[in-house]
PDB file of C-alpha atoms in Angstrom:
ATOM      1  CA  MET A   1     195.605-179.091 177.225  1.00  0.00           C
ATOM      2  CA  PRO A   2     196.065-175.543 177.051  1.00  0.00           C
ATOM      3  CA  LEU A   3     197.806-174.000 174.053  1.00  0.00           C
ATOM      4  CA  LYS A   4     201.235-172.374 175.263  1.00  0.00           C
ATOM      5  CA  PRO A   5     202.088-169.280 173.531  1.00  0.00           C
ATOM      6  CA  ASP A   6     204.534-170.964 170.958  1.00  0.00           C
ATOM      7  CA  ASP A   7     201.600-172.985 170.003  1.00  0.00           C
ATOM      8  CA  LEU A   8     199.422-169.992 169.203  1.00  0.00           C
ATOM      9  CA  ASP A   9     202.255-168.416 167.498  1.00  0.00           C
ATOM     10  CA  GLN A  10     202.851-171.513 165.179  1.00  0.00           C
ATOM     11  CA  ILE A  11     198.716-171.368 164.597  1.00  0.00           C
ATOM     12  CA  THR A  12     198.685-167.625 163.257  1.00  0.00           C
ATOM     13  CA  ALA A  13     201.812-168.326 161.388  1.00  0.00           C
ATOM     14  CA  ALA A  14     200.719-171.493 159.524  1.00  0.00           C
ATOM     15  CA  THR A  15     197.091-170.042 158.886  1.00  0.00           C
ATOM     16  CA  LEU A  16     198.363-166.689 157.754  1.00  0.00           C
ATOM     17  CA  GLY A  17     201.452-168.254 155.905  1.00  0.00           C
ATOM     18  CA  HIS A  18     198.590-170.444 153.628  1.00  0.00           C
ATOM     19  CA  TYR A  19     196.222-167.485 153.034  1.00  0.00           C
ATOM     20  CA  ASN A  20     199.242-165.359 151.619  1.00  0.00           C
ATOM     21  CA  SER A  21     200.473-168.170 149.647  1.00  0.00           C
ATOM     22  CA  VAL A  22     196.929-168.717 148.230  1.00  0.00           C
ATOM     23  CA  ALA A  23     195.829-164.966 148.217  1.00  0.00           C
ATOM     24  CA  GLU A  24     195.177-164.449 144.405  1.00  0.00           C
ATOM     25  CA  ASP A  25     193.476-167.605 143.853  1.00  0.00           C
ATOM     26  CA  PHE A  26     191.187-166.967 147.054  1.00  0.00           C
ATOM     27  CA  ARG A  27     190.225-163.478 145.526  1.00  0.00           C
ATOM     28  CA  GLU A  28     189.191-165.132 142.355  1.00  0.00           C
ATOM     29  CA  GLY A  29     187.446-168.122 143.884  1.00  0.00           C
ATOM     30  CA  THR A  30     185.512-165.879 146.380  1.00  0.00           C
ATOM     31  CA  ARG A  31     184.818-162.704 144.216  1.00  0.00           C
ATOM     32  CA  ASP A  32     181.340-164.037 143.359  1.00  0.00           C
ATOM     33  CA  HIS A  33     180.267-165.711 146.381  1.00  0.00           C
ATOM     34  CA  ASP A  34     176.815-163.891 147.404  1.00  0.00           C
ATOM     35  CA  VAL A  35     176.788-162.641 151.062  1.00  0.00           C
ATOM     36  CA  SER A  36     173.899-160.357 150.752  1.00  0.00           C
ATOM     37  CA  GLN A  37     171.903-162.121 153.430  1.00  0.00           C
ATOM     38  CA  ASN A  38     174.739-161.931 155.851  1.00  0.00           C
ATOM     39  CA  ILE A  39     175.298-158.100 155.127  1.00  0.00           C
ATOM     40  CA  ASP A  40     171.298-157.622 155.478  1.00  0.00           C
ATOM     41  CA  ALA A  41     171.222-159.538 158.621  1.00  0.00           C
ATOM     42  CA  LEU A  42     174.021-156.936 160.382  1.00  0.00           C
ATOM     43  CA  LEU A  43     172.449-153.756 158.794  1.00  0.00           C
ATOM     44  CA  ARG A  44     169.142-154.154 159.575  1.00  0.00           C
ATOM     45  CA  HIS A  45     169.872-154.546 162.899  1.00  0.00           C
ATOM     46  CA  ILE A  46     171.732-151.200 163.445  1.00  0.00           C
ATOM     47  CA  HIS A  47     170.159-148.372 165.019  1.00  0.00           C
ATOM     48  CA  GLY A  48     170.485-144.919 163.838  1.00  0.00           C
ATOM     49  CA  THR A  49     170.947-143.050 160.816  1.00  0.00           C
ATOM     50  CA  PRO A  50     173.087-144.355 158.054  1.00  0.00           C
ATOM     51  CA  PRO A  51     175.883-144.208 156.547  1.00  0.00           C
ATOM     52  CA  PHE A  52     177.319-146.476 159.618  1.00  0.00           C
ATOM     53  CA  THR A  53     180.927-147.363 160.467  1.00  0.00           C
ATOM     54  CA  VAL A  54     181.713-150.870 159.705  1.00  0.00           C
ATOM     55  CA  LEU A  55     184.182-152.999 160.497  1.00  0.00           C
ATOM     56  CA  ASP A  56     184.920-156.147 158.344  1.00  0.00           C
ATOM     57  CA  PHE A  57     186.862-158.245 160.610  1.00  0.00           C
ATOM     58  CA  GLY A  58     188.777-160.765 158.625  1.00  0.00           C
ATOM     59  CA  CYS A  59     188.204-158.976 155.096  1.00  0.00           C
ATOM     60  CA  GLY A  60     190.346-161.002 153.078  1.00  0.00           C
ATOM     61  CA  PRO A  61     191.175-159.357 149.740  1.00  0.00           C
ATOM     62  CA  GLY A  62     188.201-156.561 150.563  1.00  0.00           C
ATOM     63  CA  ARG A  63     185.130-158.040 148.565  1.00  0.00           C
ATOM     64  CA  ASP A  64     182.710-157.173 151.161  1.00  0.00           C
ATOM     65  CA  LEU A  65     184.462-153.761 151.969  1.00  0.00           C
ATOM     66  CA  GLN A  66     183.625-152.790 148.532  1.00  0.00           C
ATOM     67  CA  THR A  67     179.909-153.826 148.901  1.00  0.00           C
ATOM     68  CA  PHE A  68     179.613-151.889 152.045  1.00  0.00           C
ATOM     69  CA  THR A  69     181.061-148.827 150.395  1.00  0.00           C
ATOM     70  CA  ARG A  70     178.776-148.817 147.318  1.00  0.00           C
ATOM     71  CA  MET A  71     175.997-149.233 149.865  1.00  0.00           C
ATOM     72  CA  GLY A  72     176.868-145.569 150.987  1.00  0.00           C
ATOM     73  CA  HIS A  73     178.508-146.680 154.430  1.00  0.00           C
ATOM     74  CA  ILE A  74     182.360-146.198 156.030  1.00  0.00           C
ATOM     75  CA  ALA A  75     183.920-149.365 155.742  1.00  0.00           C
ATOM     76  CA  VAL A  76     187.191-150.384 157.365  1.00  0.00           C
ATOM     77  CA  GLY A  77     189.072-153.722 157.127  1.00  0.00           C
ATOM     78  CA  LEU A  78     191.099-155.757 159.159  1.00  0.00           C
ATOM     79  CA  ASP A  79     193.039-158.824 158.133  1.00  0.00           C
ATOM     80  CA  GLY A  80     195.901-160.520 159.497  1.00  0.00           C
ATOM     81  CA  SER A  81     197.056-161.381 156.398  1.00  0.00           C
ATOM     82  CA  GLU A  82     199.670-158.960 154.442  1.00  0.00           C
ATOM     83  CA  ARG A  83     198.881-159.977 151.205  1.00  0.00           C
ATOM     84  CA  PHE A  84     194.876-159.797 151.491  1.00  0.00           C
ATOM     85  CA  ALA A  85     195.291-156.335 153.690  1.00  0.00           C
ATOM     86  CA  GLN A  86     197.448-154.987 150.546  1.00  0.00           C
ATOM     87  CA  MET A  87     194.882-156.320 147.963  1.00  0.00           C
ATOM     88  CA  ALA A  88     191.823-155.224 150.099  1.00  0.00           C
ATOM     89  CA  ARG A  89     193.416-151.573 150.174  1.00  0.00           C
ATOM     90  CA  GLU A  90     194.046-151.559 146.353  1.00  0.00           C
ATOM     91  CA  ASP A  91     190.679-152.650 145.564  1.00  0.00           C
ATOM     92  CA  SER A  92     188.633-150.950 147.913  1.00  0.00           C
ATOM     93  CA  GLY A  93     190.150-147.879 148.631  1.00  0.00           C
ATOM     94  CA  CYS A  94     189.076-148.334 152.237  1.00  0.00           C
ATOM     95  CA  GLU A  95     191.061-148.181 155.501  1.00  0.00           C
ATOM     96  CA  VAL A  96     192.583-151.577 155.891  1.00  0.00           C
ATOM     97  CA  LEU A  97     193.967-152.751 159.245  1.00  0.00           C
ATOM     98  CA  GLN A  98     197.037-155.702 159.411  1.00  0.00           C
ATOM     99  CA  GLN A  99     196.605-157.229 162.808  1.00  0.00           C
ATOM    100  CA  ASP A 100     197.339-160.521 164.030  1.00  0.00           C
ATOM    101  CA  PHE A 101     193.465-161.404 165.506  1.00  0.00           C
ATOM    102  CA  LEU A 102     195.302-162.482 168.641  1.00  0.00           C
ATOM    103  CA  LYS A 103     197.182-159.066 169.245  1.00  0.00           C
ATOM    104  CA  LEU A 104     194.314-156.896 168.508  1.00  0.00           C
ATOM    105  CA  ASP A 105     194.582-152.983 168.840  1.00  0.00           C
ATOM    106  CA  LEU A 106     191.306-151.672 168.312  1.00  0.00           C
ATOM    107  CA  PRO A 107     189.776-148.083 168.980  1.00  0.00           C
ATOM    108  CA  ALA A 108     187.114-148.039 171.734  1.00  0.00           C
ATOM    109  CA  GLY A 109     183.572-147.446 170.621  1.00  0.00           C
ATOM    110  CA  ARG A 110     184.280-146.624 166.727  1.00  0.00           C
ATOM    111  CA  PHE A 111     182.084-149.036 165.046  1.00  0.00           C
ATOM    112  CA  ASP A 112     178.431-149.221 164.602  1.00  0.00           C
ATOM    113  CA  GLY A 113     178.653-152.700 163.296  1.00  0.00           C
ATOM    114  CA  ILE A 114     181.450-155.485 163.075  1.00  0.00           C
ATOM    115  CA  PHE A 115     181.156-157.962 160.155  1.00  0.00           C
ATOM    116  CA  ALA A 116     182.927-161.291 161.144  1.00  0.00           C
ATOM    117  CA  ASN A 117     182.194-163.530 158.077  1.00  0.00           C
ATOM    118  CA  ALA A 118     183.755-166.707 157.817  1.00  0.00           C
ATOM    119  CA  VAL A 119     186.921-165.737 159.853  1.00  0.00           C
ATOM    120  CA  LEU A 120     186.245-166.433 164.116  1.00  0.00           C
ATOM    121  CA  PHE A 121     186.447-170.084 163.643  1.00  0.00           C
ATOM    122  CA  HIS A 122     190.360-169.392 163.173  1.00  0.00           C
ATOM    123  CA  ILE A 123     190.668-168.188 166.967  1.00  0.00           C
ATOM    124  CA  PRO A 124     191.349-170.878 169.537  1.00  0.00           C
ATOM    125  CA  LYS A 125     188.699-171.650 171.865  1.00  0.00           C
ATOM    126  CA  GLN A 126     190.683-170.629 174.841  1.00  0.00           C
ATOM    127  CA  GLU A 127     191.554-167.123 173.019  1.00  0.00           C
ATOM    128  CA  LEU A 128     188.047-166.433 171.985  1.00  0.00           C
ATOM    129  CA  PRO A 129     186.681-165.185 175.218  1.00  0.00           C
ATOM    130  CA  ARG A 130     189.277-162.181 175.202  1.00  0.00           C
ATOM    131  CA  VAL A 131     188.999-161.746 171.483  1.00  0.00           C
ATOM    132  CA  LEU A 132     184.960-161.577 171.593  1.00  0.00           C
ATOM    133  CA  LYS A 133     185.636-158.842 174.808  1.00  0.00           C
ATOM    134  CA  GLN A 134     187.820-156.630 172.456  1.00  0.00           C
ATOM    135  CA  LEU A 135     185.314-156.566 169.680  1.00  0.00           C
ATOM    136  CA  TRP A 136     182.662-155.906 172.164  1.00  0.00           C
ATOM    137  CA  ALA A 137     184.708-152.720 173.551  1.00  0.00           C
ATOM    138  CA  ALA A 138     185.252-151.783 169.840  1.00  0.00           C
ATOM    139  CA  LEU A 139     181.564-151.130 169.080  1.00  0.00           C
ATOM    140  CA  LYS A 140     179.821-148.289 170.093  1.00  0.00           C
ATOM    141  CA  PRO A 141     176.729-148.865 172.697  1.00  0.00           C
ATOM    142  CA  GLY A 142     173.896-150.501 170.897  1.00  0.00           C
ATOM    143  CA  GLY A 143     176.230-151.383 168.123  1.00  0.00           C
ATOM    144  CA  VAL A 144     175.867-154.847 166.244  1.00  0.00           C
ATOM    145  CA  LEU A 145     177.877-157.959 165.881  1.00  0.00           C
ATOM    146  CA  PHE A 146     177.407-160.336 162.852  1.00  0.00           C
ATOM    147  CA  SER A 147     179.294-163.742 162.511  1.00  0.00           C
ATOM    148  CA  SER A 148     179.197-166.611 160.570  1.00  0.00           C
ATOM    149  CA  ASN A 149     181.219-169.988 161.250  1.00  0.00           C
ATOM    150  CA  PRO A 150     181.264-173.571 159.852  1.00  0.00           C
ATOM    151  CA  ARG A 151     179.163-175.643 162.572  1.00  0.00           C
ATOM    152  CA  GLY A 152     180.840-178.237 164.522  1.00  0.00           C
ATOM    153  CA  ASP A 153     180.771-180.520 167.319  1.00  0.00           C
ATOM    154  CA  ASN A 154     182.918-178.465 169.453  1.00  0.00           C
ATOM    155  CA  ARG A 155     186.555-179.487 168.384  1.00  0.00           C
ATOM    156  CA  GLU A 156     189.343-177.759 167.022  1.00  0.00           C
ATOM    157  CA  GLY A 157     192.567-178.274 165.558  1.00  0.00           C
ATOM    158  CA  TRP A 158     194.360-178.487 161.989  1.00  0.00           C
ATOM    159  CA  ASN A 159     192.269-178.701 158.904  1.00  0.00           C
ATOM    160  CA  GLY A 160     195.170-178.999 156.401  1.00  0.00           C
ATOM    161  CA  PRO A 161     197.373-175.866 156.729  1.00  0.00           C
ATOM    162  CA  ARG A 162     194.855-174.016 158.726  1.00  0.00           C
ATOM    163  CA  TYR A 163     193.782-174.091 162.217  1.00  0.00           C
ATOM    164  CA  GLY A 164     189.904-174.225 163.138  1.00  0.00           C
ATOM    165  CA  SER A 165     187.555-174.086 166.166  1.00  0.00           C
ATOM    166  CA  TYR A 166     184.225-175.287 165.344  1.00  0.00           C
ATOM    167  CA  HIS A 167     181.153-174.816 167.434  1.00  0.00           C
ATOM    168  CA  ASP A 168     177.611-175.877 167.677  1.00  0.00           C
ATOM    169  CA  LEU A 169     174.991-173.219 168.341  1.00  0.00           C
ATOM    170  CA  GLU A 170     174.752-173.692 172.128  1.00  0.00           C
ATOM    171  CA  ALA A 171     178.473-173.674 172.521  1.00  0.00           C
ATOM    172  CA  TRP A 172     178.605-170.195 170.209  1.00  0.00           C
ATOM    173  CA  GLN A 173     175.542-168.473 172.159  1.00  0.00           C
ATOM    174  CA  SER A 174     177.453-169.665 175.568  1.00  0.00           C
ATOM    175  CA  LEU A 175     180.667-167.902 174.262  1.00  0.00           C
ATOM    176  CA  LEU A 176     179.046-164.660 172.975  1.00  0.00           C
ATOM    177  CA  THR A 177     176.916-164.033 176.022  1.00  0.00           C
ATOM    178  CA  ALA A 178     179.502-164.591 178.477  1.00  0.00           C
ATOM    179  CA  ALA A 179     181.383-161.690 176.312  1.00  0.00           C
ATOM    180  CA  GLY A 180     178.261-159.237 177.012  1.00  0.00           C
ATOM    181  CA  PHE A 181     176.590-159.820 173.900  1.00  0.00           C
ATOM    182  CA  VAL A 182     172.526-160.370 173.263  1.00  0.00           C
ATOM    183  CA  GLU A 183     171.575-162.549 170.609  1.00  0.00           C
ATOM    184  CA  LEU A 184     169.286-160.908 168.068  1.00  0.00           C
ATOM    185  CA  GLU A 185     168.866-163.874 165.626  1.00  0.00           C
ATOM    186  CA  HIS A 186     170.656-166.881 164.171  1.00  0.00           C
ATOM    187  CA  TYR A 187     170.246-169.005 160.866  1.00  0.00           C
ATOM    188  CA  TYR A 188     172.204-171.309 158.789  1.00  0.00           C
ATOM    189  CA  ARG A 189     173.316-171.249 155.612  1.00  0.00           C
ATOM    190  CA  PRO A 190     173.197-171.725 152.683  1.00  0.00           C
ATOM    191  CA  ALA A 191     169.115-170.719 152.694  1.00  0.00           C
ATOM    192  CA  GLY A 192     166.350-173.355 151.656  1.00  0.00           C
ATOM    193  CA  LEU A 193     168.609-176.519 151.897  1.00  0.00           C
ATOM    194  CA  PRO A 194     168.046-179.494 154.430  1.00  0.00           C
ATOM    195  CA  ARG A 195     169.793-178.678 157.571  1.00  0.00           C
ATOM    196  CA  GLU A 196     172.324-181.278 156.552  1.00  0.00           C
ATOM    197  CA  GLN A 197     173.332-179.419 153.875  1.00  0.00           C
ATOM    198  CA  GLN A 198     173.719-176.093 155.848  1.00  0.00           C
ATOM    199  CA  PRO A 199     177.203-175.945 157.096  1.00  0.00           C
ATOM    200  CA  TRP A 200     177.495-172.419 157.858  1.00  0.00           C
ATOM    201  CA  LEU A 201     175.903-171.092 161.220  1.00  0.00           C
ATOM    202  CA  ALA A 202     175.513-167.006 161.085  1.00  0.00           C
ATOM    203  CA  SER A 203     174.228-165.209 163.908  1.00  0.00           C
ATOM    204  CA  VAL A 204     173.670-161.573 165.152  1.00  0.00           C
ATOM    205  CA  TRP A 205     174.670-160.103 168.519  1.00  0.00           C
ATOM    206  CA  ARG A 206     174.013-156.212 170.030  1.00  0.00           C
ATOM    207  CA  LYS A 207     176.218-154.633 172.429  1.00  0.00           C
ATOM    208  CA  PRO A 208     173.593-153.579 175.092  1.00  0.00           C
TER     209      PRO A 208
END
């Protein structure tokens, strides 16, 4: 059953409402998460001379914006949550866009890289092809997209107060390839554990 516009509005409102309501606890709970493996995976594939302009898509409270900035890059955040966008601006000093993921308005060809860490799974599958093409258009030619999502068996629905769509590797590869991306690498996280203890699928893609 396709999701109707009213369904999509409800998904957005409920998911963002949840994040707004737990924003402070979320910031404290994720402050020390080590995503250096993911940041390195994005940056090592970007061609050219740094500093790079990086869009942290779904930046949350701004932890990774601060990391990119400390590394000397030009980081721009984007989040749908009003509270997260406010926190990210205050904590990072970066430009932060507040935009509904289903109603994006991104500048064409601005970014060397897009860092989509633990975020794209919130987009219903029927909307993903359109959103991925918008991200593709926002990258410079040769630009790089990093994504990390909880892996699953290609089902979607409510997980408590949040909506999620959970893809396996083959389905994710199909979606990204259809949007015009070329795969560079993929891996599972956390590193060094048996596969059944690695709930996250990370992948890196280039805009040709």
